[in-house]
GROMACS .gro file of C-alpha atoms in nm:
model
  170
    1MET     CA    1  10.735  10.286  16.525
    2SER     CA    2  10.412  10.103  16.519
    3ARG     CA    3  10.345   9.789  16.281
    4LYS     CA    4  10.080  10.002  16.095
    5ARG     CA    5  10.306  10.298  16.032
    6ARG     CA    6  10.589  10.058  15.918
    7ARG     CA    7  10.353   9.893  15.671
    8LEU     CA    8  10.245  10.234  15.537
    9TRP     CA    9  10.604  10.334  15.472
   10ILE     CA   10  10.685  10.000  15.293
   11VAL     CA   11  10.380  10.047  15.069
   12VAL     CA   12  10.466  10.411  15.008
   13LEU     CA   13  10.844  10.325  14.926
   14ALA     CA   14  10.725  10.025  14.702
   15GLY     CA   15  10.487  10.265  14.506
   16LEU     CA   16  10.760  10.521  14.467
   17GLY     CA   17  10.995  10.255  14.331
   18LEU     CA   18  10.736  10.116  14.094
   19GLY     CA   19  10.652  10.468  13.970
   20THR     CA   20  11.017  10.550  13.912
   21ALA     CA   21  11.081  10.221  13.728
   22THR     CA   22  10.768  10.284  13.519
   23ALA     CA   23  10.875  10.644  13.433
   24LEU     CA   24  11.227  10.534  13.328
   25THR     CA   25  11.103  10.241  13.110
   26LEU     CA   26  10.851  10.476  12.929
   27THR     CA   27  11.127  10.743  12.882
   28ALA     CA   28  11.363  10.474  12.720
   29PHE     CA   29  11.070  10.357  12.501
   30GLN     CA   30  10.988  10.705  12.379
   31ASP     CA   31  11.360  10.757  12.263
   32ASN     CA   32  11.349  10.433  12.060
   33LEU     CA   33  11.019  10.505  11.881
   34VAL     CA   34  11.060  10.557  11.503
   35PHE     CA   35  10.787  10.722  11.310
   36PHE     CA   36  10.693  10.678  10.945
   37LEU     CA   37  10.639  10.976  10.734
   38ALA     CA   38  10.573  11.025  10.352
   39PRO     CA   39  10.739  11.306  10.166
   40SER     CA   40  10.428  11.520  10.168
   41GLU     CA   41  10.400  11.497  10.547
   42ILE     CA   42  10.749  11.612  10.615
   43ALA     CA   43  10.673  11.991  10.565
   44GLY     CA   44  10.372  11.977  10.783
   45LYS     CA   45  10.536  11.781  11.070
   46ASN     CA   46  10.874  11.938  11.047
   47PRO     CA   47  11.072  11.658  11.224
   48GLY     CA   48  11.386  11.797  11.403
   49PRO     CA   49  11.731  11.702  11.299
   50GLU     CA   50  11.778  11.505  11.611
   51ARG     CA   51  11.464  11.277  11.551
   52ALA     CA   52  11.515  10.955  11.356
   53PHE     CA   53  11.219  10.841  11.132
   54ARG     CA   54  11.126  10.624  10.843
   55LEU     CA   55  11.082  10.791  10.507
   56GLY     CA   56  10.889  10.591  10.260
   57GLY     CA   57  10.760  10.628   9.902
   58LEU     CA   58  10.886  10.567   9.554
   59VAL     CA   59  11.247  10.604   9.429
   60GLU     CA   60  11.192  10.874   9.172
   61ALA     CA   61  11.282  10.766   8.812
   62GLY     CA   62  11.611  10.912   8.698
   63SER     CA   63  11.720  11.027   9.035
   64LEU     CA   64  11.968  10.762   9.143
   65VAL     CA   65  12.334  10.866   9.142
   66LYS     CA   66  12.589  10.620   9.264
   67ASP     CA   67  12.941  10.725   9.385
   68THR     CA   68  13.211  10.652   9.635
   69THR     CA   69  13.308  10.854   9.949
   70ALA     CA   70  13.657  10.980  10.009
   71ASP     CA   71  13.723  10.674  10.202
   72GLY     CA   72  13.604  10.433   9.922
   73ARG     CA   73  13.271  10.337  10.066
   74PRO     CA   74  12.972  10.330   9.818
   75GLU     CA   75  12.732  10.628   9.832
   76ALA     CA   76  12.389  10.662   9.669
   77ARG     CA   77  12.191  10.979   9.624
   78PHE     CA   78  11.830  10.959   9.512
   79ARG     CA   79  11.489  11.113   9.570
   80VAL     CA   80  11.185  10.959   9.740
   81THR     CA   81  10.846  11.085   9.633
   82ASP     CA   82  10.475  11.007   9.719
   83GLY     CA   83  10.336  11.206   9.418
   84PRO     CA   84  10.297  11.565   9.559
   85ALA     CA   85  10.639  11.596   9.732
   86THR     CA   86  10.984  11.480   9.690
   87VAL     CA   87  11.274  11.438   9.944
   88PRO     CA   88  11.634  11.408   9.844
   89VAL     CA   89  11.815  11.109  10.025
   90THR     CA   90  12.192  11.030  10.073
   91TYR     CA   91  12.287  10.672  10.178
   92VAL     CA   92  12.635  10.543  10.246
   93GLY     CA   93  12.657  10.169  10.216
   94VAL     CA   94  12.557   9.880   9.990
   95LEU     CA   95  12.191   9.916   9.861
   96PRO     CA   96  11.963   9.601   9.879
   97ASP     CA   97  11.961   9.393   9.564
   98LEU     CA   98  11.598   9.472   9.503
   99PHE     CA   99  11.661   9.847   9.527
  100ARG     CA  100  11.546  10.011   9.181
  101GLU     CA  101  11.424  10.341   9.048
  102GLY     CA  102  11.048  10.346   9.022
  103GLN     CA  103  11.009  10.103   9.303
  104GLY     CA  104  10.883  10.133   9.668
  105VAL     CA  105  11.145  10.203   9.935
  106VAL     CA  106  11.143  10.265  10.312
  107THR     CA  107  11.456  10.438  10.455
  108LEU     CA  108  11.550  10.501  10.820
  109GLY     CA  109  11.739  10.818  10.912
  110LYS     CA  110  11.739  11.173  11.000
  111LEU     CA  111  11.646  11.500  10.814
  112GLY     CA  112  11.938  11.750  10.803
  113PRO     CA  113  11.894  12.113  10.823
  114ASP     CA  114  11.954  12.147  10.462
  115GLY     CA  115  11.656  11.935  10.387
  116GLN     CA  116  11.856  11.625  10.283
  117PHE     CA  117  11.749  11.299  10.440
  118ARG     CA  118  12.053  11.103  10.566
  119ALA     CA  119  11.959  10.734  10.555
  120SER     CA  120  12.132  10.479  10.787
  121GLU     CA  121  11.930  10.196  10.654
  122VAL     CA  122  11.746  10.126  10.322
  123LEU     CA  123  11.475   9.871  10.282
  124ALA     CA  124  11.361   9.778   9.926
  125ARG     CA  125  11.038   9.597   9.824
  126HIS     CA  126  11.018   9.219   9.810
  127ASP     CA  127  10.872   9.149   9.457
  128GLU     CA  128  10.673   9.333   9.193
  129THR     CA  129  10.349   9.293   9.382
  130TYR     CA  130  10.480   9.388   9.734
  131MET     CA  131  10.425   9.741   9.866
  132PRO     CA  132  10.537   9.839  10.217
  133PRO     CA  133  10.221   9.901  10.431
  134GLU     CA  134  10.346  10.249  10.516
  135VAL     CA  135  10.387  10.333  10.156
  136ALA     CA  136  10.034  10.201  10.087
  137ALA     CA  137   9.888  10.412  10.363
  138ALA     CA  138  10.064  10.716  10.247
  139LEU     CA  139   9.935  10.668   9.888
  140LYS     CA  140   9.576  10.629  10.039
  141ARG     CA  141   9.616  10.945  10.261
  142THR     CA  142   9.726  11.153   9.966
  143GLY     CA  143   9.451  11.041   9.747
  144HIS     CA  144   9.670  10.856   9.488
  145TRP     CA  145   9.514  10.528   9.548
  146ASP     CA  146   9.183  10.402   9.642
  147PRO     CA  147   9.183  10.015   9.691
  148LYS     CA  148   8.816  10.009   9.605
  149ASN     CA  149   8.930  10.114   9.242
  150GLY     CA  150   9.177   9.826   9.199
  151ALA     CA  151   9.548   9.759   9.226
  152PRO     CA  152   9.778  10.052   9.304
  153PRO     CA  153   9.898  10.255   9.016
  154PRO     CA  154  10.236  10.145   8.852
  155ALA     CA  155  10.512  10.262   9.060
  156ALA     CA  156  10.679  10.460   8.766
  157SER     CA  157  10.384  10.694   8.753
  158TRP     CA  158  10.392  10.812   9.123
  159ASN     CA  159  10.598  11.114   9.059
  160THR     CA  160  10.360  11.240   8.794
  161MET     CA  161  10.018  11.134   8.931
  162GLU     CA  162   9.731  11.366   8.997
  163PRO     CA  163   9.523  11.273   9.316
  164ALA     CA  164   9.254  11.009   9.242
  165PRO     CA  165   8.906  11.164   9.173
  166ALA     CA  166   8.671  11.161   9.463
  167ARG     CA  167   8.406  10.860   9.418
  168GLN     CA  168   8.043  10.955   9.450
  169GLY     CA  169   7.867  10.779   9.721
  170SER     CA  170   8.180  10.726   9.942
   0.00000   0.00000   0.00000
């Protein structure tokens, strides 16, 4: 085998190895991506029960029910809303100290075939002025908040809000 032919084979094998490594890395990365959805987006996107995603919005006032599982672990059932839509959530574990009804929350988990979101993690807001960026974006998308009009509406009103009226000149 000539020197040129040997070099060609080395370059081809190196390219094949690099392509395989890139494909495996991208496949592993795709499996670990976690998307954010607001309750009103779930119906349109219809994520499968095998797909983990973040659900964000407001803990609907009056929806929190705390209980214990058969094995004695704390369980919480509540609803997350972004105004137009609501999703029931079940979480087994200790809720964060800042978790409250009427406040922003981001949960990580999977949507069951029964429409119940089973959270594996619950993240609550930091203080009364903090809003998770995903929740703020969802409120803007659904027309419930326009930052040009001032601060976001009080969290306690989210489940009863009408979309913000369109501004002229926008």
